Structure formats: C-alpha cells, structure tokens
CSV table of C-alpha atoms in Angstrom, one decimal:
chain,number,residue,atom,x,y,z
A,1,MET,CA,33.6,-29.6,-15.2
A,2,LYS,CA,33.7,-33.5,-14.5
A,3,LYS,CA,36.9,-35.0,-13.2
A,4,SER,CA,37.8,-38.0,-10.8
A,5,LEU,CA,38.7,-37.3,-7.0
A,6,VAL,CA,40.5,-40.1,-5.2
A,7,GLY,CA,40.2,-40.8,-1.3
A,8,ALA,CA,41.3,-43.4,1.1
A,9,GLY,CA,38.9,-46.2,0.7
A,10,GLY,CA,37.0,-43.7,-1.8
A,11,LEU,CA,36.0,-42.7,-5.7
A,12,ILE,CA,34.2,-40.0,-6.4
A,13,THR,CA,33.4,-38.1,-10.0
A,14,GLY,CA,32.0,-34.8,-9.4
A,15,LEU,CA,30.0,-32.9,-11.9
A,16,LEU,CA,29.7,-29.1,-11.6
A,17,ILE,CA,27.2,-27.0,-12.6
A,18,ILE,CA,26.0,-23.3,-12.7
A,19,ILE,CA,22.0,-23.5,-13.0
A,20,THR,CA,21.3,-19.8,-12.9
A,21,SER,CA,22.1,-16.1,-12.6
A,22,ASN,CA,21.2,-12.5,-12.4
A,23,LEU,CA,22.4,-9.4,-13.6
A,24,MET,CA,26.1,-9.8,-15.4
A,25,ALA,CA,26.4,-13.3,-14.4
A,26,MET,CA,26.4,-13.8,-10.5
A,27,PRO,CA,26.1,-17.3,-9.6
A,28,ILE,CA,23.9,-17.9,-6.7
A,29,SER,CA,23.9,-21.9,-6.9
A,30,ILE,CA,25.4,-24.6,-7.7
A,31,ASN,CA,24.5,-28.2,-8.3
A,32,TYR,CA,26.8,-31.2,-7.5
A,33,GLN,CA,26.6,-34.4,-8.5
A,34,GLY,CA,28.2,-37.2,-8.7
A,35,ARG,CA,29.0,-41.2,-8.3
A,36,LEU,CA,30.7,-42.3,-4.8
A,37,ARG,CA,32.5,-46.2,-4.2
A,38,GLU,CA,34.1,-47.7,-1.8
A,39,TYR,CA,36.8,-50.0,-2.3
A,40,ASN,CA,35.4,-50.1,-5.9
A,41,GLN,CA,31.9,-51.1,-5.0
A,42,PRO,CA,29.4,-48.2,-5.7
A,43,VAL,CA,27.9,-46.5,-2.3
A,44,SER,CA,24.2,-46.6,-1.3
A,45,GLY,CA,23.1,-44.8,2.3
A,46,THR,CA,23.5,-41.6,3.8
A,47,ARG,CA,27.4,-40.1,4.1
A,48,THR,CA,27.9,-36.9,6.2
A,49,MET,CA,29.9,-34.4,3.5
A,50,ASN,CA,31.5,-31.3,3.6
A,51,PHE,CA,32.4,-28.6,0.9
A,52,LYS,CA,34.5,-26.1,1.2
A,53,ILE,CA,35.8,-23.4,-1.6
A,54,TYR,CA,39.4,-22.0,-1.7
A,55,SER,CA,41.1,-18.9,-3.8
A,56,SER,CA,43.9,-21.3,-4.8
A,57,SER,CA,44.6,-24.7,-4.6
A,58,SER,CA,46.7,-24.9,-1.3
A,59,SER,CA,45.5,-21.9,0.6
A,60,ALA,CA,44.4,-23.3,4.6
A,61,ILE,CA,41.6,-20.7,4.5
A,62,PRO,CA,39.0,-21.1,2.4
A,63,VAL,CA,36.4,-18.6,1.0
A,64,TRP,CA,33.3,-20.7,2.3
A,65,ALA,CA,31.8,-24.0,3.4
A,66,SER,CA,29.2,-25.4,3.6
A,67,GLY,CA,29.5,-27.6,6.8
A,68,ASP,CA,28.6,-31.4,7.4
A,69,VAL,CA,25.5,-32.2,5.5
A,70,GLN,CA,24.2,-35.5,5.5
A,71,ILE,CA,23.5,-36.7,1.6
A,72,THR,CA,21.7,-39.5,0.6
A,73,VAL,CA,23.8,-41.9,-2.2
A,74,THR,CA,21.7,-44.5,-4.3
A,75,SER,CA,23.7,-47.1,-6.2
A,76,GLY,CA,26.7,-44.4,-6.3
A,77,THR,CA,24.8,-42.0,-7.3
A,78,PHE,CA,24.2,-38.5,-5.4
A,79,SER,CA,23.0,-34.7,-5.6
A,80,TYR,CA,23.5,-31.6,-3.7
A,81,GLN,CA,22.5,-27.8,-4.3
A,82,LEU,CA,25.5,-25.7,-3.3
A,83,ASN,CA,24.5,-22.1,-2.6
A,84,PRO,CA,27.6,-20.6,-1.7
A,85,THR,CA,27.8,-16.9,-0.6
A,86,GLY,CA,30.6,-13.9,-0.7
A,87,VAL,CA,32.5,-15.8,-3.6
A,88,ASP,CA,34.5,-12.7,-6.3
A,89,TRP,CA,33.1,-15.5,-9.4
A,90,ARG,CA,35.1,-13.0,-11.4
A,91,SER,CA,38.6,-14.7,-9.8
A,92,ASP,CA,40.6,-17.3,-11.9
A,93,GLU,CA,41.5,-18.9,-8.5
A,94,LEU,CA,38.2,-21.2,-7.4
A,95,TRP,CA,38.9,-24.7,-5.8
A,96,LEU,CA,36.2,-26.9,-4.2
A,97,GLU,CA,37.4,-29.4,-1.7
A,98,THR,CA,35.0,-32.5,-0.7
A,99,THR,CA,35.0,-34.3,2.5
A,100,VAL,CA,33.0,-37.8,2.7
A,101,SER,CA,32.6,-39.3,6.2
A,102,GLY,CA,35.4,-37.3,7.6
A,103,LYS,CA,38.0,-38.0,4.7
A,104,ILE,CA,39.4,-35.2,2.4
A,105,LEU,CA,39.3,-36.5,-1.4
A,106,SER,CA,42.5,-34.9,-2.8
A,107,PRO,CA,43.7,-33.1,-5.3
A,108,ARG,CA,41.0,-29.7,-5.2
A,109,GLU,CA,38.8,-29.4,-7.9
A,110,LYS,CA,39.3,-26.0,-10.1
A,111,LEU,CA,36.1,-24.1,-10.6
A,112,LEU,CA,35.5,-22.7,-14.2
A,113,ALA,CA,32.9,-20.1,-13.8
A,114,VAL,CA,30.8,-20.1,-17.2
A,115,PRO,CA,29.1,-16.3,-18.4
A,116,TYR,CA,25.3,-16.6,-18.3
A,117,ALA,CA,23.3,-13.7,-18.4
A,118,ARG,CA,19.3,-14.1,-17.1
A,119,HIS,CA,17.0,-11.5,-16.6
A,120,SER,CA,16.2,-10.5,-12.9
A,121,PHE,CA,12.4,-8.8,-12.8
A,122,GLU,CA,12.7,-8.2,-9.1
A,123,SER,CA,15.3,-5.8,-9.9
A,124,GLU,CA,13.4,-4.0,-13.0
A,125,ASN,CA,10.4,-3.9,-10.5
A,126,LEU,CA,12.8,-2.6,-7.7
A,127,ASN,CA,11.0,1.2,-7.0
A,128,ALA,CA,12.5,2.3,-3.6
A,129,THR,CA,14.3,5.7,-4.4
A,130,GLY,CA,18.0,6.6,-3.8
A,131,LEU,CA,18.9,3.1,-3.5
A,132,MET,CA,22.4,1.9,-5.5
A,133,VAL,CA,24.1,-1.3,-7.0
A,134,ASN,CA,27.7,-1.5,-6.7
A,135,ALA,CA,30.0,-2.3,-9.0
A,136,ASN,CA,30.9,-6.0,-7.6
A,137,MET,CA,26.8,-6.0,-7.8
A,138,ASN,CA,27.3,-7.8,-4.1
A,139,ARG,CA,25.7,-4.5,-2.5
A,140,ILE,CA,22.7,-2.0,-2.5
A,141,VAL,CA,23.9,1.0,-1.1
A,142,ASN,CA,21.4,3.4,-0.1
A,143,VAL,CA,23.0,7.2,-1.3
A,144,SER,CA,20.7,9.3,-3.0
A,145,THR,CA,23.2,10.5,-5.6
A,146,PRO,CA,25.6,8.3,-7.6
A,147,THR,CA,28.9,9.2,-6.9
A,148,ALA,CA,31.5,6.8,-9.1
A,149,PHE,CA,31.3,6.4,-12.8
A,150,ASP,CA,30.8,2.3,-12.7
A,151,ASP,CA,27.4,3.1,-9.5
A,152,CYS,CA,24.5,1.7,-11.1
A,153,ALA,CA,21.5,3.6,-10.4
A,154,THR,CA,17.9,2.0,-9.7
A,155,LYS,CA,14.6,2.2,-11.6
A,156,GLY,CA,13.0,4.3,-8.5
A,157,TYR,CA,16.1,6.7,-8.8
A,158,VAL,CA,16.1,7.3,-12.4
A,159,GLU,CA,12.3,7.7,-11.9
A,160,SER,CA,12.9,10.4,-9.2
A,161,TRP,CA,14.3,12.3,-12.4
A,162,LEU,CA,12.2,11.7,-14.7
A,163,PRO,CA,8.4,10.7,-12.4
A,164,VAL,CA,5.4,9.4,-14.1
A,165,GLY,CA,3.4,11.9,-15.9
A,166,THR,CA,6.2,13.0,-17.4
A,167,ILE,CA,6.0,15.1,-21.2
A,168,LEU,CA,8.7,14.7,-24.3
A,169,MET,CA,9.0,14.7,-27.7
A,170,TRP,CA,9.2,11.5,-29.6
A,171,GLY,CA,11.6,11.8,-32.5
A,172,GLY,CA,10.3,8.5,-34.4
A,173,SER,CA,6.6,7.5,-35.6
A,174,GLN,CA,3.3,7.2,-33.9
A,175,SER,CA,3.8,3.1,-34.3
A,176,SER,CA,7.2,2.9,-32.6
A,177,ILE,CA,6.3,4.5,-29.3
A,178,PRO,CA,8.7,3.4,-26.6
A,179,THR,CA,7.7,0.9,-23.7
A,180,GLY,CA,6.9,3.0,-20.9
A,181,TRP,CA,5.3,5.6,-22.8
A,182,LEU,CA,2.1,7.0,-24.4
A,183,LEU,CA,1.3,9.0,-27.5
A,184,CYS,CA,-0.4,12.0,-26.5
A,185,ASP,CA,-3.7,11.9,-28.4
A,186,GLY,CA,-6.7,12.3,-25.5
A,187,SER,CA,-7.3,8.5,-25.9
A,188,ALA,CA,-9.5,7.1,-22.7
A,189,ILE,CA,-7.3,4.5,-20.9
A,190,SER,CA,-7.9,2.4,-18.2
A,191,ARG,CA,-7.3,3.5,-15.2
A,192,THR,CA,-6.3,-0.1,-13.1
A,193,THR,CA,-3.3,-0.4,-16.0
A,194,TYR,CA,-2.0,2.9,-15.7
A,195,SER,CA,-2.8,3.4,-12.0
A,196,ARG,CA,0.7,5.4,-11.9
A,197,LEU,CA,-0.3,7.7,-14.9
A,198,PHE,CA,-3.9,8.3,-12.9
A,199,ALA,CA,-2.2,8.9,-9.9
A,200,ALA,CA,0.1,11.7,-11.6
A,201,ILE,CA,-2.5,13.2,-14.1
A,202,GLY,CA,-5.9,12.6,-12.8
A,203,THR,CA,-8.9,13.4,-14.4
A,204,THR,CA,-7.1,16.8,-15.6
A,205,HIS,CA,-7.3,16.0,-19.3
A,206,GLY,CA,-10.6,14.2,-19.2
A,207,ALA,CA,-12.3,12.0,-17.2
A,208,GLY,CA,-13.0,8.9,-19.8
A,209,ASP,CA,-16.4,6.9,-19.0
A,210,GLY,CA,-16.4,8.8,-15.8
A,211,SER,CA,-15.1,5.3,-13.6
A,212,THR,CA,-12.9,3.0,-15.3
A,213,THR,CA,-11.3,5.0,-17.7
A,214,PHE,CA,-9.4,8.7,-17.8
A,215,ASN,CA,-8.2,10.7,-21.1
A,216,LEU,CA,-4.7,11.1,-22.1
A,217,PRO,CA,-4.0,14.8,-23.0
A,218,ASN,CA,-4.2,15.7,-26.6
A,219,LEU,CA,-1.5,17.7,-28.3
A,220,ARG,CA,-1.8,16.0,-31.8
A,221,ASP,CA,-1.8,19.1,-34.3
A,222,ARG,CA,-1.5,21.6,-30.9
A,223,PHE,CA,1.2,24.4,-30.0
A,224,ILE,CA,2.4,24.1,-26.1
A,225,VAL,CA,2.2,27.8,-24.2
A,226,GLY,CA,2.8,27.4,-20.3
A,227,ALA,CA,0.1,27.3,-18.0
A,228,GLY,CA,0.2,30.2,-15.6
A,229,ASN,CA,-1.7,33.7,-15.4
A,230,SER,CA,-3.5,34.0,-18.6
A,231,TYR,CA,-3.7,29.7,-18.8
A,232,VAL,CA,-5.0,27.2,-17.1
A,233,VAL,CA,-3.4,23.6,-16.9
A,234,ALA,CA,-5.2,21.5,-20.0
A,235,ALA,CA,-6.7,25.2,-21.0
A,236,THR,CA,-7.0,25.3,-25.0
A,237,GLY,CA,-7.8,27.7,-27.5
A,238,GLY,CA,-6.1,29.3,-30.9
A,239,GLU,CA,-7.0,28.6,-34.8
A,240,ALA,CA,-4.9,27.1,-37.4
A,241,THR,CA,-6.0,29.9,-39.5
A,242,HIS,CA,-8.0,32.7,-39.5
A,243,THR,CA,-10.8,34.9,-41.1
A,244,LEU,CA,-10.9,38.7,-40.2
A,245,THR,CA,-14.2,39.9,-38.7
A,246,VAL,CA,-14.9,44.0,-39.7
A,247,SER,CA,-14.0,44.9,-35.7
A,248,GLU,CA,-10.9,43.3,-36.1
A,249,ILE,CA,-9.9,45.4,-39.3
A,250,PRO,CA,-8.2,48.5,-38.1
A,251,SER,CA,-10.4,52.2,-38.2
A,252,HIS,CA,-9.4,53.5,-42.0
A,253,SER,CA,-11.1,55.6,-44.8
A,254,HIS,CA,-9.9,56.6,-48.3
A,255,THR,CA,-10.3,59.4,-50.3
A,256,ALA,CA,-10.9,60.5,-53.9
A,257,SER,CA,-11.2,64.0,-55.8
A,258,CYS,CA,-11.8,65.0,-59.1
A,259,SER,CA,-11.2,68.5,-61.5
A,260,THR,CA,-13.4,71.2,-61.4
A,261,ASN,CA,-12.2,72.8,-64.2
A,262,GLY,CA,-15.7,73.0,-65.8
A,263,ALA,CA,-15.7,76.9,-65.6
A,264,HIS,CA,-15.7,78.8,-69.9
A,265,THR,CA,-17.7,80.8,-71.6
A,266,HIS,CA,-18.9,81.7,-75.0
A,267,ILE,CA,-19.4,84.6,-77.1
A,268,TYR,CA,-22.1,85.6,-78.8
A,269,SER,CA,-23.9,88.8,-80.8
A,270,LYS,CA,-26.9,90.2,-79.6
A,271,GLY,CA,-28.7,93.4,-81.6
A,272,GLN,CA,-29.1,97.0,-80.3
A,273,PHE,CA,-31.2,100.0,-80.5
A,274,VAL,CA,-29.5,103.2,-80.6
A,275,ASN,CA,-31.4,106.4,-80.3
A,276,ASN,CA,-30.6,108.7,-83.0
A,277,GLY,CA,-33.2,111.5,-83.0
A,278,GLN,CA,-32.4,114.6,-85.2
A,279,GLY,CA,-33.7,118.5,-84.6
A,280,GLY,CA,-36.7,117.3,-83.2
A,281,SER,CA,-38.7,115.4,-86.2
A,282,GLY,CA,-39.7,112.9,-83.8
A,283,TYR,CA,-38.8,109.3,-84.9
A,284,GLY,CA,-35.7,107.1,-84.4
A,285,VAL,CA,-33.1,104.8,-87.2
A,286,TRP,CA,-30.6,102.1,-86.2
A,287,ALA,CA,-27.5,102.8,-86.0
A,288,ALA,CA,-25.3,102.1,-88.4
A,289,THR,CA,-23.7,98.7,-86.1
A,290,PRO,CA,-26.7,97.1,-84.9
A,291,TYR,CA,-24.7,94.0,-82.8
A,292,VAL,CA,-22.1,93.8,-79.9
A,293,ASP,CA,-20.3,90.5,-78.8
A,294,THR,CA,-21.3,89.5,-75.1
A,295,ALA,CA,-20.0,86.6,-73.3
A,296,THR,CA,-22.2,84.1,-71.3
A,297,SER,CA,-21.3,83.6,-67.2
A,298,SER,CA,-18.3,81.5,-66.2
A,299,SER,CA,-20.2,79.8,-63.9
A,300,GLY,CA,-20.0,76.3,-64.5
A,301,ASP,CA,-18.1,74.4,-61.6
A,302,HIS,CA,-19.6,71.3,-60.6
A,303,ASN,CA,-19.6,68.1,-58.8
A,304,HIS,CA,-19.0,64.3,-59.3
A,305,THR,CA,-20.3,61.6,-57.2
A,306,ILE,CA,-17.0,58.8,-57.3
A,307,THR,CA,-17.4,55.1,-56.5
A,308,ILE,CA,-14.2,53.2,-55.4
A,309,GLY,CA,-14.3,49.4,-56.1
A,310,SER,CA,-13.4,46.6,-54.0
A,311,THR,CA,-10.9,43.8,-53.5
A,312,GLY,CA,-10.0,41.1,-51.6
A,313,GLY,CA,-11.5,37.5,-51.1
A,314,ASN,CA,-12.8,37.1,-47.5
A,315,ALA,CA,-10.4,34.3,-47.2
A,316,ALA,CA,-9.0,32.3,-44.0
A,317,HIS,CA,-4.9,33.3,-43.4
A,318,GLU,CA,-2.4,31.8,-42.0
A,319,ASN,CA,-2.3,32.0,-38.6
A,320,ARG,CA,1.1,29.3,-37.0
A,321,PRO,CA,4.6,30.4,-37.5
A,322,PRO,CA,6.7,28.2,-39.3
A,323,TYR,CA,6.8,24.4,-37.4
A,324,TYR,CA,8.6,20.8,-37.3
A,325,ALA,CA,5.8,18.3,-36.5
A,326,LEU,CA,7.1,15.4,-33.9
A,327,CYS,CA,5.0,13.1,-31.5
A,328,TYR,CA,4.7,13.7,-27.5
A,329,ILE,CA,4.5,11.0,-25.7
A,330,ILE,CA,3.8,10.8,-21.6
A,331,LYS,CA,5.8,8.9,-19.7
A,332,TYR,CA,3.3,6.3,-17.6
C-alpha cells in the first residue's frame, strides 16, 4: 500500500510490499520503500529510523519493533527490509508506526495482508521422524503422534508409516506411476540415484551390473506368495499353464469283456452195422435202420483280444485362478 505520513518538519511516503512467504502465505520479510522530505526538501544522508507494528491504531504496546536502525537516504528516497517475528499475519488489525530522528510520524499505517503461496523445498526435504507443524504454522513440536485434526505431519513422520521399499498395487497405467514410486519390472537402476531404496532392499532382487546398479523386483505377470518356511524372499516358481506327465497321472486301470457264448452243437447221421446172424448160418446182414443221429461236442467256448482306443491331445491346461491385473509399484 502507499500512504503519506506527516510528522514534525518532515514528510515520508511509504510503500509496503510483502516479498516472500512459505506455506500458506506466511510473510517473513517486508521491503519498505519511501520518500523523505524535510521542510519540503528531499533529504540526503543518514537518518535514524525505528519501525513498530501494533495490533490496533491506538494500542500502546507493539507486537514487534525493529529498534533504531541507520538508513541511508539518497535524494529523498530510501529502502529498508523489515523482518518482523511473532506477528499473526491472519489478523485484520496490524498497524505500522515509523519514527524518523526521534520524531513519530502519524497516523499509523494499516497493513493489509496479501495471500501469496510459495513452495517450500526445505520443509519437503525435512526427514526428521515425529516432527509436527502446529496449526498456526509458527512452531514444530517434537511429538510422536498427531493429536489434533489440524496437526500437520512431516515427510519423515509419514515415511515411518510407509517406509522406502514398500510395495503396493497401483490402479493406474504403467505410464502414469506416481512420483516417488517405480514399477516393479525388474529394471536395473542406479545405486546412487536411488540410494535410499538400495539401502532398503540391496541386491535381494538382483545385483544389476554388480557395482553401479541393482535390480527392482520383477512382479509383472506374477502372483505374490508370502515368504516363510517354504519360500524365501525373491523365490520364484509356478507355471501359467501345465502339461501333465505320466508320473503326475493317478494310477488307474481299464477293464473290458466280451461274451463267451460260442458253445453250440450240430446233428449229423452216421451208418451203423448190426450183427443180425441167424441160426449159425454163418453170414450177417444190415439192419433195417442203417443210420443214427449223433450230436457234435459243445466245446466251442473261446476268448477275443480287445484293444481300447486312446483319447486326449496332450495339450497344456490352465493353471491359474480367476485374476485381475494391476501394477505393482515400489516406494523409493
């Protein structure tokens, strides 16, 4: 804002600019520029000035004071950076009072806060576990657990719950993996660039080139099984499809039979000789009935060799339960 301040024997025009802030518009400095005239003449030289911020236009106790500072004025213009501390910038009642060479300039100048957001790289890289930023954004409290709804956890605190090396399933595409995560595709990556991940998993999933890289776990097209008594970490196995071998087929047999009803007989006639001698005459004759019917033996039972035809194509069969595919990602 810009405003003229009239004092005994002087005129000062001040321009207040909030120049920087971190996280939710927290001003940390104000560049104060002004023009100073004495008896309507531009001032040149050094002047002792004092700046105070009050919570109202008439309160007696300031919330902040710069103390006496020596400021160089050139052709009636000067600039000085104020660094107020302990000021609640959310207040609508903040007033600046300026003193030049022991003379208080009046009236006080009302300060108007202008929201200004700026990314804070230092707070993003804060790694201390358990540090909490309070709701007023003016203190960090070393507590282990957030207790209020407006507590703000640091990066280190959050990572204590989701440590580097954690593997999750990602619902998006392989090309849209979120920042801070990598696709578990078995890639060899830098041990330096991803030093925190290397410290967490080492060469468990592959040593890369043996010196500068290491491998991510390759979980593409894989189901996960818990490591324990039967499986060690990074063990692999199983098949998507499988063809049974003879030793894998349960022992079994096949039976077959056919009828043995082959027994039958045939009737045929054969001649018979009858000794029909009479009274010692010394000769014989055929009987009046020279033939008799006779049956053949019924021993016609027999066996047949039976061959049972084979079926099946020896193709591999599906070996997986019903599935739904997602991307496995690892935090670095």
